[in-house]
Amino acid sequence: MKAIDVIDGRTARRNRNKDAVLDALIELSDELDGEPTIDAIAERAGVSYRSVYRYFDDRTDLMLSAIGRVMGDVWPIFDVEDLGEGSLDTRISRLVEVRLAAYRKLASLSRVAVRARADEPAVAEGYDRVREHLRAQLRTQFATELAAFPARERPLVLATLDVMFQFESLDYLAHHESMNDSEMTQVLTRHLRVHLADAG
């Protein structure tokens, strides 16, 4: 066997094991009400505890890699079709549908990220980048309505719209209020309509 074949085989095995660790973290985050231990992740992935830290520098690196993997898989789900175009009802409907789909996909790891960001600057930075992206999307989606408010009021209106779409707000509706997607859609739609009603 050629040396290059051995190296390629080791690299492929390493990549498979690394993917298995990330999949294990994502799966366990879905199943558990809390951050899974490295022991649990290693057992689910079928690797040793020590191996986890051969693939990732530390817990933060593992967390960011898992969040990045999920975000990479679902990033297109944040895209709103024909952003900023169509009637107000159409734009509200599209935004709410996209945000709820993203919430359902990212909920488990987002809970872990919310807990970790207080102690992990890298997690906090990534979380804030997503927030800024989604706020900019909200600003574009309802640019016509926001422009109808006096300039000094626009940041306040945008913040009012944005707060209900924060992960923590959606998680509150889903878990504390035990709302299903239909009920959450009604709440979010009403929220947008009420606070955009004064436009113009």
Short mmCIF file of C-alpha atoms in Angstrom, two decimals:
data_model
loop_
_atom_site.label_atom_id
_atom_site.label_comp_id
_atom_site.label_asym_id
_atom_site.label_seq_id
_atom_site.Cartn_x
_atom_site.Cartn_y
_atom_site.Cartn_z
CA MET A 1 0.00 0.00 0.00
CA LYS A 2 1.32 3.41 -0.91
CA ALA A 3 2.12 5.89 1.86
CA ILE A 4 -0.26 8.41 0.32
CA ASP A 5 -3.09 5.88 0.52
CA VAL A 6 -2.41 5.39 4.23
CA ILE A 7 -2.43 9.16 4.80
CA ASP A 8 -5.65 9.58 2.82
CA GLY A 9 -7.26 6.76 4.78
CA ARG A 10 -6.30 8.33 8.09
CA THR A 11 -7.60 11.71 6.97
CA ALA A 12 -10.91 10.20 5.85
CA ARG A 13 -11.27 8.34 9.15
CA ARG A 14 -10.46 11.47 11.11
CA ASN A 15 -13.05 13.45 9.14
CA ARG A 16 -15.69 10.74 9.68
CA ASN A 17 -14.99 10.68 13.41
CA LYS A 18 -15.04 14.47 13.62
CA ASP A 19 -18.39 14.54 11.83
CA ALA A 20 -19.68 11.82 14.17
CA VAL A 21 -18.75 13.94 17.20
CA LEU A 22 -20.56 16.96 15.78
CA ASP A 23 -23.60 14.86 14.92
CA ALA A 24 -23.60 13.42 18.44
CA LEU A 25 -23.55 16.88 20.02
CA ILE A 26 -26.37 18.08 17.78
CA GLU A 27 -28.48 14.97 18.45
CA LEU A 28 -27.92 15.05 22.21
CA SER A 29 -28.70 18.76 22.36
CA ASP A 30 -32.03 17.93 20.73
CA GLU A 31 -32.72 15.18 23.26
CA LEU A 32 -31.47 16.72 26.50
CA ASP A 33 -32.56 19.78 28.44
CA GLY A 34 -29.01 20.99 28.87
CA GLU A 35 -25.55 20.81 27.41
CA PRO A 36 -24.37 17.21 26.89
CA THR A 37 -21.17 16.07 28.57
CA ILE A 38 -18.07 15.16 26.58
CA ASP A 39 -18.43 11.59 27.86
CA ALA A 40 -21.96 11.37 26.45
CA ILE A 41 -20.87 12.91 23.15
CA ALA A 42 -17.94 10.52 22.82
CA GLU A 43 -20.10 7.49 23.62
CA ARG A 44 -22.76 8.49 21.07
CA ALA A 45 -20.10 9.17 18.43
CA GLY A 46 -18.33 5.88 19.09
CA VAL A 47 -14.99 7.50 19.89
CA SER A 48 -12.92 7.91 23.05
CA TYR A 49 -13.10 10.93 25.33
CA ARG A 50 -9.51 11.75 24.40
CA SER A 51 -10.33 11.58 20.71
CA VAL A 52 -12.86 14.38 21.03
CA TYR A 53 -10.05 16.71 22.05
CA ARG A 54 -7.86 15.48 19.22
CA TYR A 55 -10.48 16.77 16.79
CA PHE A 56 -11.35 19.97 18.66
CA ASP A 57 -9.15 22.32 20.65
CA ASP A 58 -11.60 22.69 23.53
CA ARG A 59 -15.30 22.76 24.36
CA THR A 60 -15.69 26.19 22.76
CA ASP A 61 -14.19 24.97 19.51
CA LEU A 62 -16.54 21.96 19.59
CA MET A 63 -19.55 24.21 20.29
CA LEU A 64 -18.72 26.69 17.55
CA SER A 65 -18.09 23.87 15.07
CA ALA A 66 -21.48 22.31 15.87
CA ILE A 67 -23.29 25.62 15.59
CA GLY A 68 -21.45 26.31 12.34
CA ARG A 69 -22.44 22.90 11.00
CA VAL A 70 -26.11 23.45 11.73
CA MET A 71 -26.01 27.02 10.45
CA GLY A 72 -24.29 25.83 7.31
CA ASP A 73 -27.02 23.26 6.75
CA VAL A 74 -29.91 25.64 7.30
CA TRP A 75 -28.50 29.08 6.42
CA PRO A 76 -30.64 29.24 3.25
CA ILE A 77 -33.70 28.83 5.47
CA PHE A 78 -33.10 32.39 6.69
CA ASP A 79 -33.55 33.66 3.15
CA VAL A 80 -36.94 35.28 2.65
CA GLU A 81 -38.30 34.96 -0.87
CA ASP A 82 -38.53 38.33 -2.67
CA LEU A 83 -37.29 40.19 0.40
CA GLY A 84 -39.06 43.53 0.79
CA GLU A 85 -41.49 42.88 -2.08
CA GLY A 86 -45.23 42.22 -2.12
CA SER A 87 -48.12 43.34 0.02
CA LEU A 88 -47.68 43.83 3.76
CA ASP A 89 -49.65 40.65 4.50
CA THR A 90 -47.46 38.68 2.11
CA ARG A 91 -44.24 40.05 3.62
CA ILE A 92 -45.44 39.33 7.15
CA SER A 93 -46.43 35.79 6.23
CA ARG A 94 -43.11 35.05 4.55
CA LEU A 95 -41.03 36.40 7.39
CA VAL A 96 -42.94 34.57 10.12
CA GLU A 97 -42.78 31.28 8.22
CA VAL A 98 -39.01 31.56 7.70
CA ARG A 99 -38.24 32.57 11.27
CA LEU A 100 -40.31 29.77 12.80
CA ALA A 101 -38.68 27.19 10.53
CA ALA A 102 -35.24 28.45 11.55
CA TYR A 103 -36.19 28.45 15.22
CA ARG A 104 -37.35 24.83 15.10
CA LYS A 105 -34.15 23.76 13.38
CA LEU A 106 -31.76 25.70 15.63
CA ALA A 107 -33.59 25.60 18.97
CA SER A 108 -31.51 22.97 20.72
CA LEU A 109 -28.08 24.36 19.90
CA SER A 110 -29.32 27.92 20.38
CA ARG A 111 -30.23 27.06 23.97
CA VAL A 112 -26.69 25.83 24.50
CA ALA A 113 -25.28 28.95 22.82
CA VAL A 114 -27.39 31.25 25.01
CA ARG A 115 -25.95 29.63 28.12
CA ALA A 116 -22.40 29.60 26.77
CA ARG A 117 -22.19 33.13 25.44
CA ALA A 118 -21.83 34.68 28.91
CA ASP A 119 -18.51 32.88 29.39
CA GLU A 120 -17.41 32.32 25.81
CA PRO A 121 -16.70 35.52 23.81
CA ALA A 122 -16.43 33.60 20.54
CA VAL A 123 -19.91 32.13 21.00
CA ALA A 124 -21.29 35.56 21.93
CA GLU A 125 -19.71 37.11 18.85
CA GLY A 126 -21.22 34.52 16.51
CA TYR A 127 -24.60 34.82 18.18
CA ASP A 128 -24.54 38.61 17.81
CA ARG A 129 -23.61 38.34 14.11
CA VAL A 130 -26.70 36.26 13.50
CA ARG A 131 -28.82 38.77 15.42
CA GLU A 132 -27.50 41.66 13.33
CA HIS A 133 -28.13 39.79 10.11
CA LEU A 134 -31.72 39.03 11.07
CA ARG A 135 -32.38 42.60 12.21
CA ALA A 136 -31.10 43.89 8.86
CA GLN A 137 -33.42 41.44 7.13
CA LEU A 138 -36.33 42.73 9.20
CA ARG A 139 -35.41 46.31 8.30
CA THR A 140 -35.43 45.49 4.59
CA GLN A 141 -38.63 43.43 4.71
CA PHE A 142 -40.59 46.33 6.20
CA ALA A 143 -38.63 49.27 4.79
CA THR A 144 -41.76 50.86 3.31
CA GLU A 145 -43.62 50.88 6.62
CA LEU A 146 -40.60 51.96 8.66
CA ALA A 147 -39.97 54.87 6.29
CA ALA A 148 -43.47 56.20 7.09
CA PHE A 149 -42.49 56.78 10.74
CA PRO A 150 -40.62 59.92 11.83
CA ALA A 151 -36.87 59.27 11.64
CA ARG A 152 -36.40 59.43 15.41
CA GLU A 153 -39.04 56.71 15.91
CA ARG A 154 -37.74 54.19 13.37
CA PRO A 155 -35.06 52.60 15.60
CA LEU A 156 -37.65 52.18 18.37
CA VAL A 157 -40.17 50.58 16.04
CA LEU A 158 -37.54 48.27 14.57
CA ALA A 159 -36.41 47.21 18.05
CA THR A 160 -40.03 46.57 19.02
CA LEU A 161 -40.52 44.36 15.97
CA ASP A 162 -37.20 42.59 16.47
CA VAL A 163 -37.60 41.69 20.13
CA MET A 164 -40.44 39.23 19.51
CA PHE A 165 -38.28 37.32 17.01
CA GLN A 166 -35.34 36.83 19.36
CA PHE A 167 -34.61 33.20 20.12
CA GLU A 168 -35.46 33.73 23.78
CA SER A 169 -38.88 35.14 22.88
CA LEU A 170 -39.69 32.30 20.52
CA ASP A 171 -38.49 29.76 23.07
CA TYR A 172 -40.74 31.37 25.69
CA LEU A 173 -43.78 31.02 23.44
CA ALA A 174 -42.92 27.43 22.51
CA HIS A 175 -42.05 26.15 25.97
CA HIS A 176 -43.47 28.38 28.68
CA GLU A 177 -46.71 29.03 26.82
CA SER A 178 -46.66 25.60 25.12
CA MET A 179 -47.69 27.08 21.77
CA ASN A 180 -47.61 25.11 18.56
CA ASP A 181 -46.50 26.60 15.24
CA SER A 182 -50.01 27.73 14.33
CA GLU A 183 -50.43 29.61 17.60
CA MET A 184 -46.98 31.13 17.37
CA THR A 185 -47.72 32.24 13.82
CA GLN A 186 -50.84 34.04 15.06
CA VAL A 187 -48.93 35.80 17.85
CA LEU A 188 -46.05 36.89 15.61
CA THR A 189 -48.35 38.01 12.81
CA ARG A 190 -50.44 40.06 15.21
CA HIS A 191 -47.30 41.57 16.74
CA LEU A 192 -46.08 42.79 13.36
CA ARG A 193 -49.44 44.12 12.25
CA VAL A 194 -50.08 46.01 15.48
CA HIS A 195 -46.72 47.73 15.54
CA LEU A 196 -46.72 48.57 11.84
CA ALA A 197 -50.31 49.84 11.92
CA ASP A 198 -49.28 53.43 12.62
CA ALA A 199 -47.08 53.60 9.52
CA GLY A 200 -48.33 56.38 7.32
#
